[in-house]
Short mmCIF file of C-alpha atoms in Angstrom, two decimals:
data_model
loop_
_atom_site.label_atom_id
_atom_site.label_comp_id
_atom_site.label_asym_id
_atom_site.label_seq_id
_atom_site.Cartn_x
_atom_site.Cartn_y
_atom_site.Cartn_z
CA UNK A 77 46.63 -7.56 -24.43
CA UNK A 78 45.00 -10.45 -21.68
CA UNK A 79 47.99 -10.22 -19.84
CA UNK A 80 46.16 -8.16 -16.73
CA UNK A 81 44.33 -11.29 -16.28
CA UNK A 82 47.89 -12.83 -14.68
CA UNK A 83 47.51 -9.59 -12.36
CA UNK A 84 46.69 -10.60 -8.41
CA UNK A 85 43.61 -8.31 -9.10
CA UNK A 86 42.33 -9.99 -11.47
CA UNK A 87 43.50 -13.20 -10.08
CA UNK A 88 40.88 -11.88 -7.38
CA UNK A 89 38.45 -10.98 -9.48
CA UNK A 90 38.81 -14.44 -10.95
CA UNK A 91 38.32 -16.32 -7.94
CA UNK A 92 35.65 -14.31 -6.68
CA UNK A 93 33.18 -15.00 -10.01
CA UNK A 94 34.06 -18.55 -9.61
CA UNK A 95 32.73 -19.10 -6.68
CA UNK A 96 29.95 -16.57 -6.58
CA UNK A 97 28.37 -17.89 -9.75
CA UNK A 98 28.18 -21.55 -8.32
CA UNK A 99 27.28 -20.04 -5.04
CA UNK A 100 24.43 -18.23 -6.73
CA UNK A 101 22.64 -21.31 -8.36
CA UNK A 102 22.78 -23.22 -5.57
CA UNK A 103 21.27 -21.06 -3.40
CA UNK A 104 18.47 -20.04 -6.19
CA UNK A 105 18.30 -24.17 -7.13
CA UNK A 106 17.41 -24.63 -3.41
CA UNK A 107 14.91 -22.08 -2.60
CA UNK A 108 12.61 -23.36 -5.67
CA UNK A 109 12.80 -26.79 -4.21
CA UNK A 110 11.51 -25.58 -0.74
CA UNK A 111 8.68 -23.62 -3.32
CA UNK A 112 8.03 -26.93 -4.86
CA UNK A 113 8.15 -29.15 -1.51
CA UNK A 114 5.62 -27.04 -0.38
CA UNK A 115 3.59 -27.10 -3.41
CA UNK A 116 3.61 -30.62 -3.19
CA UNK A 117 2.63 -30.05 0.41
CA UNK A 118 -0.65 -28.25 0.19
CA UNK A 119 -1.15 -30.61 -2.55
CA UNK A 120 -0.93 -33.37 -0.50
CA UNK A 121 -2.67 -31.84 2.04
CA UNK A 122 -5.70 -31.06 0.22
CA UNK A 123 -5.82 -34.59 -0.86
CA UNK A 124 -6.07 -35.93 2.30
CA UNK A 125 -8.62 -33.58 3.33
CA UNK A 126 -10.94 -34.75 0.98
CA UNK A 127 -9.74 -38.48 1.55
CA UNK A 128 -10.40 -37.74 5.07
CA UNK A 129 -13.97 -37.27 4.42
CA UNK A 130 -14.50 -41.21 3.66
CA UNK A 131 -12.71 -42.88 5.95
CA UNK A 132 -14.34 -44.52 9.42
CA UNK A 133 -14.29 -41.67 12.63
CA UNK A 134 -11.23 -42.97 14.76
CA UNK A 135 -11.49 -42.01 18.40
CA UNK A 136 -9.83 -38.49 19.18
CA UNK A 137 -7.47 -39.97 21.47
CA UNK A 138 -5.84 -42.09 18.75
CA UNK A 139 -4.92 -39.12 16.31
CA UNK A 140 -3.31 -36.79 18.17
CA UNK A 141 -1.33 -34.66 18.17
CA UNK A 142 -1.97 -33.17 15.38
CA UNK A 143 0.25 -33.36 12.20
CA UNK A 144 -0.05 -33.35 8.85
CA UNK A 145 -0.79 -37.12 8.74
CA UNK A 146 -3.81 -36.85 10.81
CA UNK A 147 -4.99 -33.50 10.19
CA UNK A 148 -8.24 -33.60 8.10
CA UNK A 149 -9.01 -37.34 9.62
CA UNK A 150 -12.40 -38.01 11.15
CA UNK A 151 -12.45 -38.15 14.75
CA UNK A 152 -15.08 -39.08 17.15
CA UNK A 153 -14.96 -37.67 20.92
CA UNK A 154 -18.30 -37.90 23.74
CA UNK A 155 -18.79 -35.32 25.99
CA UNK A 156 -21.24 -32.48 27.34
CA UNK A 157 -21.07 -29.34 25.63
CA UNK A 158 -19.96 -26.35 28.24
CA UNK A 159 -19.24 -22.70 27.41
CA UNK A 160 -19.80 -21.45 23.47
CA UNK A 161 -18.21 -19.11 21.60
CA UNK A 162 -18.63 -17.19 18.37
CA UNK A 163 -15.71 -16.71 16.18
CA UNK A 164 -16.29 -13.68 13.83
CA UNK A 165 -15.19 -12.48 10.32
CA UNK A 166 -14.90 -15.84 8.83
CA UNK A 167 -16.19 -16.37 5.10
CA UNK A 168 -18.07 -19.22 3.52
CA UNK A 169 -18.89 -19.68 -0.14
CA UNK A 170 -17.87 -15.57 -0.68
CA UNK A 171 -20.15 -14.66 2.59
CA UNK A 172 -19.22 -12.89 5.73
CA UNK A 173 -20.27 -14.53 9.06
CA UNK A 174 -19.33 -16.19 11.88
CA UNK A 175 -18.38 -19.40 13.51
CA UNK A 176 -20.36 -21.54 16.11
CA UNK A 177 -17.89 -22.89 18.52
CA UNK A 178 -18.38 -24.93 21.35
CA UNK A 179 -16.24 -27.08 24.07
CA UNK A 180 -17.19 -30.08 24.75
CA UNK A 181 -16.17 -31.14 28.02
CA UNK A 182 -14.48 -34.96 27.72
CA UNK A 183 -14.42 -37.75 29.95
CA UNK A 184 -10.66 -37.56 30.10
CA UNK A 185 -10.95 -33.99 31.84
CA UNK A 186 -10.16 -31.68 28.60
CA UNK A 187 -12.36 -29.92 26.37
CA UNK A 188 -12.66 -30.37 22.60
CA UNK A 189 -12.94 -27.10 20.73
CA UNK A 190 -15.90 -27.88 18.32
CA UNK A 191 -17.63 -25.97 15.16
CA UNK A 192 -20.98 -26.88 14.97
CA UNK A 193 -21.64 -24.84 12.43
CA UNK A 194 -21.60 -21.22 10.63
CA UNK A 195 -24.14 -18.41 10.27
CA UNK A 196 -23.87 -15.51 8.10
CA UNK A 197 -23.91 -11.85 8.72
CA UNK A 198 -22.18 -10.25 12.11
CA UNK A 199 -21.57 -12.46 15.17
CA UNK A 200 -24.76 -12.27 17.14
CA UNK A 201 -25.18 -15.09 20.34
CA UNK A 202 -28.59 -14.99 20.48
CA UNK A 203 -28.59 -15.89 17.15
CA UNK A 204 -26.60 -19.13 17.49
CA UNK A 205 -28.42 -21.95 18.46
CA UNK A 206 -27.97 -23.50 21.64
CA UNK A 207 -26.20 -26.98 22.12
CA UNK A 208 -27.46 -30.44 22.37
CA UNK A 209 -28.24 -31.11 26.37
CA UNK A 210 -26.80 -34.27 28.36
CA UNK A 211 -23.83 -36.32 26.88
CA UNK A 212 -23.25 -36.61 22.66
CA UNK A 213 -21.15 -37.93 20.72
CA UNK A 214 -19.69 -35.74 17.95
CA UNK A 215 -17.62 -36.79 14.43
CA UNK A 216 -15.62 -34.30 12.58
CA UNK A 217 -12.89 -33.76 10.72
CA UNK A 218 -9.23 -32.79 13.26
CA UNK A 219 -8.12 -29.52 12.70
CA UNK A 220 -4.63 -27.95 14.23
CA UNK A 221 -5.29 -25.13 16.55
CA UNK A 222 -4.90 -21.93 14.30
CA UNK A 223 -2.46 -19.08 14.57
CA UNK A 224 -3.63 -15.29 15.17
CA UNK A 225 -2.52 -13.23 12.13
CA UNK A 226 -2.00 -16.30 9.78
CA UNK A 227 -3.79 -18.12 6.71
CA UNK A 228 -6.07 -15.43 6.92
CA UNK A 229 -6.91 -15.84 10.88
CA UNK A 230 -7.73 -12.58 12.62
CA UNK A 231 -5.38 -11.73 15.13
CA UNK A 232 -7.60 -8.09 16.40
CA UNK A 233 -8.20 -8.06 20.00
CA UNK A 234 -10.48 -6.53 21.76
CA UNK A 235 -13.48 -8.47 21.36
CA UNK A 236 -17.04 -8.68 22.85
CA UNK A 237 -17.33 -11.34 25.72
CA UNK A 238 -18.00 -14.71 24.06
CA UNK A 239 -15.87 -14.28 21.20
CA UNK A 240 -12.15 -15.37 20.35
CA UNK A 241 -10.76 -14.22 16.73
CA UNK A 242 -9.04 -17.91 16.41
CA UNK A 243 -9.37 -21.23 17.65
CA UNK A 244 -6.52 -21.54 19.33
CA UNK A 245 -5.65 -23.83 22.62
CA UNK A 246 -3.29 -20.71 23.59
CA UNK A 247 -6.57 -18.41 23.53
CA UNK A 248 -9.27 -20.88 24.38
CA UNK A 249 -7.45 -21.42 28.02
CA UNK A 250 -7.99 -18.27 28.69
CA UNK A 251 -11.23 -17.94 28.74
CA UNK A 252 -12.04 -21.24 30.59
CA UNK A 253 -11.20 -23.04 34.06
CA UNK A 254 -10.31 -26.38 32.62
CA UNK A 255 -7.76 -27.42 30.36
CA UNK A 256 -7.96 -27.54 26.46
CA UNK A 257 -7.17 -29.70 23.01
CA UNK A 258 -4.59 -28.41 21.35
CA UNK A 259 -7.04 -29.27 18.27
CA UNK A 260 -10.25 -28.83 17.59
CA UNK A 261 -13.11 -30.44 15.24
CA UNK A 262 -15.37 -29.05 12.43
CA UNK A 263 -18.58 -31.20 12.23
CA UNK A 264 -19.12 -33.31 9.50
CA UNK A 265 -22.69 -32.23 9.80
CA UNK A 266 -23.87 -29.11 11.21
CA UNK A 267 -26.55 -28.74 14.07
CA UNK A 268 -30.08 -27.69 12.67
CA UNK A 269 -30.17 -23.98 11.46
CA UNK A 270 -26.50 -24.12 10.32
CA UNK A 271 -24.49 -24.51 7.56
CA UNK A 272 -21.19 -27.29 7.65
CA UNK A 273 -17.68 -25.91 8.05
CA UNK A 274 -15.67 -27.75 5.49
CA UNK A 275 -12.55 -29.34 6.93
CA UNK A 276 -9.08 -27.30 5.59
CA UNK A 277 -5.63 -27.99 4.95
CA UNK A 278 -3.23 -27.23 7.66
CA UNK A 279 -1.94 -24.07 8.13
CA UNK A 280 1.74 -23.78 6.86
CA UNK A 281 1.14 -26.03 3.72
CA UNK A 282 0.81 -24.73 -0.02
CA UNK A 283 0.89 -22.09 -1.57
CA UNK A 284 0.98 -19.27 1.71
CA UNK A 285 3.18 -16.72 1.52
CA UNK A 286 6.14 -18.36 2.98
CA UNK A 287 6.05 -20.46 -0.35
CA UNK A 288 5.93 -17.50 -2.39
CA UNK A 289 8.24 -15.79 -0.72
CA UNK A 290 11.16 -18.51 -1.37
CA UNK A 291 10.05 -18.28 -5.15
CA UNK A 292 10.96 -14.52 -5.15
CA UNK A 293 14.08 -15.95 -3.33
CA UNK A 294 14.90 -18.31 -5.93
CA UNK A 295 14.92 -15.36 -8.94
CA UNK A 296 17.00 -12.98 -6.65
CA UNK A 297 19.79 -15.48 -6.28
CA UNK A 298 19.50 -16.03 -10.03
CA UNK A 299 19.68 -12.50 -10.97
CA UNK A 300 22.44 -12.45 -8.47
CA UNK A 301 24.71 -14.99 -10.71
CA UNK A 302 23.91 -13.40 -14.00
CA UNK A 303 24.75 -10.07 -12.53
CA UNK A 304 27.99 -11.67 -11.50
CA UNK A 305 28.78 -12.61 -15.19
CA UNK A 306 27.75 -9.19 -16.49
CA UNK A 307 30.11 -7.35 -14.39
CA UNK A 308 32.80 -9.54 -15.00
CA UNK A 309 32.15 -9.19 -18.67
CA UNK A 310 31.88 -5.27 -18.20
CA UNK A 311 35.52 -5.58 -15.93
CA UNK A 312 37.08 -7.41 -19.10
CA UNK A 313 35.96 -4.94 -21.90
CA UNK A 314 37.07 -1.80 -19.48
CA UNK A 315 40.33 -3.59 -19.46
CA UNK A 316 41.03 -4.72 -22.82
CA UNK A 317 39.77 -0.77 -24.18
CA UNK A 318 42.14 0.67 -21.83
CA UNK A 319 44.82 -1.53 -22.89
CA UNK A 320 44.26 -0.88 -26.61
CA UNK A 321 44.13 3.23 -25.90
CA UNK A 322 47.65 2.49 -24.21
CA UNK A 323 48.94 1.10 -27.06
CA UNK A 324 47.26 3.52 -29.70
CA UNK A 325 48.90 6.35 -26.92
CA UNK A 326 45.57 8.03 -26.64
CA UNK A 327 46.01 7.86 -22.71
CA UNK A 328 46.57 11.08 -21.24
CA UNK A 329 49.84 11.93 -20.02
CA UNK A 330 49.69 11.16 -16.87
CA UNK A 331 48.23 7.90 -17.41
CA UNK A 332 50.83 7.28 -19.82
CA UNK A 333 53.71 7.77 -17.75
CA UNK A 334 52.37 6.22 -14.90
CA UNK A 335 51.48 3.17 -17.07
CA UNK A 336 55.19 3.36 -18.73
CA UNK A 337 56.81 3.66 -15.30
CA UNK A 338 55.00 0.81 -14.30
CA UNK A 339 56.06 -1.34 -17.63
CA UNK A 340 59.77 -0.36 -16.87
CA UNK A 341 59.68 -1.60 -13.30
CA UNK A 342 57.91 -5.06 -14.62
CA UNK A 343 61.13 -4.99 -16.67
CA UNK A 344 63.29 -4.33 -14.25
CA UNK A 345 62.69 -6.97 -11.75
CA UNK A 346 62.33 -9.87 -14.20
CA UNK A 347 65.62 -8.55 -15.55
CA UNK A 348 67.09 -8.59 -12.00
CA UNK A 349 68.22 -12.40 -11.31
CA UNK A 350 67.27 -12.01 -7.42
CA UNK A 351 63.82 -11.04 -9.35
CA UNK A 352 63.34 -8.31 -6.52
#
């Protein structure tokens, strides 16, 4: 009754499970280890964040660029402040306001995005206060220049004059003559009439969406083996039941003949001793 299994299509059919099924948990086995690497990631991450917060300031010059080893790490720069900017729509403790962000113009000719603070409700300028005068010397924790559209960052254009929706060294050149960080600092503590931006984990690291979406990868390919068994399983039991109604004769004609003429020319050629 097995005998169709010896057929070349189910020789196919054979092959074709054999390697799809391995194929399958591979794939799925792979995708939840990029879910868990970055799991372990933002994990990581958010460690060093808050390990960040007691080690000594290093000079700015020292930590970049920016990577996930020195993202989070204290850094000290000196500088004048220049032009500020407000950076709306951002949340703190489950309120709506803004960011206070201003360049600090370096020795070494660039500017250094900094957050000197945050202030709730809608992004006003004369409500920000104005920076420190003459030459300072600020400590924060190093961010990585955000991305528009991304871990939350508004990416909407069209903004009043004096605003940017992210901190960005792509955006912030824009809207200055002089060259920018491609990083910028959150202060450790805010100027007077603000509250402290706390320091984050880089963007790109936990669980975001590009983790989840590699666990929703990793059950696909799954479901994609056992469906693989299923309808090889459902193949068989077609076969064997139209095997045993060929042998009970409760084929239709047709079938029957066509199934006989093919059993006589099976007999045929093995009988033939050229075996065509």
């Amino acid at each position: 009754m097995y005998r169709f299994l010896l057929t070349p299509r189910w020789w196919g059919i054979n092959v074709f499970t054999l390697l799809a099924i391995p194929l399958c948990i591979f794939m799925g086995s792979w995708q939840l280890s990029r879910f868990e690497s970055r799991v372990k990631a933002g994990r990581d991450a958010t460690e060093q964040v808050t390990a960040g917060r007691a080690e000594a300031a290093r000079p700015l010059a020292g930590l970049l660029p920016v990577d996930t080893a020195t993202s989070g790490k204290q850094a000290t720069a000196t500088g004048r402040y220049d032009k500020q900017l407000l950076v709306p729509d951002r949340q703190l403790d489950g309120r709506d306001g803004y960011y206070v962000l201003t360049l600090l113009r370096t020795d070494a000719g660039r500017a250094l995005p900094v957050v000197r603070g945050w202030l709730p409700g809608t992004a006003d300028a004369a409500k920000a206060p104005a920076p420190p005068a003459g030459e300072v010397t600020v400590t924060g924790a190093l961010q990585a220049s955000e991305t528009p559209g991304d871990n939350g960052v508004s990416a909407r254009g069209g903004l009043p004059p004096g605003q940017t929706a992210a901190i960005s060294s792509g955006s912030l050149v824009n809207l200055v003559s002089y060259p920018v960080y491609d990083a910028w600092i959150t202060l450790a503590k805010a100027d007077p009439g603000m509250t402290a931006v706390p320091a984050t984990a880089p963007q790109g690291s936990g669980l975001d969406l590009k983790a989840f979406q590699n666990l929703g990868y990793t059950g696909e390919w799954f479901v994609f083996a056992g469906f693989v068994v299923f309808m090889w399983f459902r193949l068989l039991r077609r076969e064997v039941e139209y095997a045993r109604d060929a042998e009970l004769g409760l084929l239709p004609e047709e079938e029957q003949e066509q199934g006989q003429g093919q059993g006589q020319g099976q007999e045929q050629q093995a009988a033939s001793p050229s075996g065509v």
